[in-house]
């Protein structure tokens, strides 16, 4: 299931990286997160894929792991020095 999420999110992230003005404000992360969600909302994904992704995220608590990884990454880039 992670492969399916990655398969849908990586092209969106690449598009976000290549947009001239939006790439400076993190368009890659925004696109990789919200475009697959919009595709599911507007019923543009096949129902089998949508159902399997929903079951995977619901029963494995994958979102908790994802959020924890984001928090750890944010703290690892923090130096703790004030300018």
XYZ file of N, CA and C in Angstrom, residues 8-16 19 27-45:
87
model
N 1.368 7.459 -6.492
C 0.470 8.590 -6.775
C 1.061 9.920 -6.324
N 1.858 9.912 -5.257
C 2.366 11.159 -4.697
C 3.634 11.677 -5.353
N 4.511 10.790 -5.805
C 5.772 11.245 -6.386
C 5.609 12.089 -7.646
N 4.757 11.714 -8.593
C 4.584 12.601 -9.754
C 4.050 13.978 -9.367
N 3.191 14.019 -8.374
C 2.665 15.313 -7.922
C 3.769 16.145 -7.289
N 4.664 15.493 -6.538
C 5.786 16.212 -5.937
C 6.735 16.740 -7.009
N 6.950 15.965 -8.044
C 7.822 16.427 -9.129
C 7.235 17.641 -9.836
N 5.943 17.627 -10.036
C 5.284 18.795 -10.642
C 5.470 20.010 -9.740
N 5.297 19.822 -8.439
C 5.462 20.917 -7.500
C 6.878 21.463 -7.465
N 7.502 23.967 -10.605
C 6.758 25.211 -10.789
C 7.598 26.390 -10.297
N 5.814 23.694 -2.682
C 4.754 23.139 -3.528
C 4.868 21.626 -3.686
N 6.089 21.096 -3.622
C 6.244 19.646 -3.781
C 5.506 18.896 -2.675
N 5.685 19.319 -1.437
C 5.001 18.649 -0.318
C 3.500 18.892 -0.372
N 3.110 20.097 -0.730
C 1.682 20.424 -0.814
C 1.015 19.602 -1.906
N 1.639 19.543 -3.073
C 1.065 18.785 -4.186
C 1.016 17.294 -3.865
N 2.097 16.748 -3.275
C 2.141 15.317 -2.972
C 1.101 14.936 -1.933
N 0.723 15.864 -1.088
C -0.262 15.578 -0.050
C -1.687 15.766 -0.534
N -1.953 16.880 -1.184
C -3.338 17.255 -1.443
C -3.875 16.842 -2.816
N -3.051 16.689 -3.813
C -3.576 16.279 -5.125
C -4.112 14.842 -5.086
N -3.383 13.871 -4.487
C -3.999 12.532 -4.383
C -5.300 12.539 -3.576
N -5.359 13.388 -2.544
C -6.602 13.493 -1.773
C -7.730 14.066 -2.621
N -7.407 15.056 -3.432
C -8.419 15.638 -4.317
C -8.872 14.629 -5.366
N -7.944 13.822 -5.867
C -8.319 12.789 -6.839
C -9.297 11.792 -6.222
N -9.065 11.441 -4.969
C -9.995 10.526 -4.290
C -11.332 11.210 -4.032
N -11.301 12.478 -3.651
C -12.542 13.206 -3.349
C -13.426 13.345 -4.588
N -12.814 13.630 -5.730
C -13.579 13.810 -6.957
C -13.804 12.502 -7.714
N -13.518 11.370 -7.060
C -13.766 10.025 -7.614
C -13.010 9.791 -8.920
N -11.756 10.266 -8.992
C -10.935 10.061 -10.178
C -9.981 8.879 -10.029
N -9.962 8.273 -8.856
C -9.175 7.062 -8.632
C -10.065 5.839 -8.778
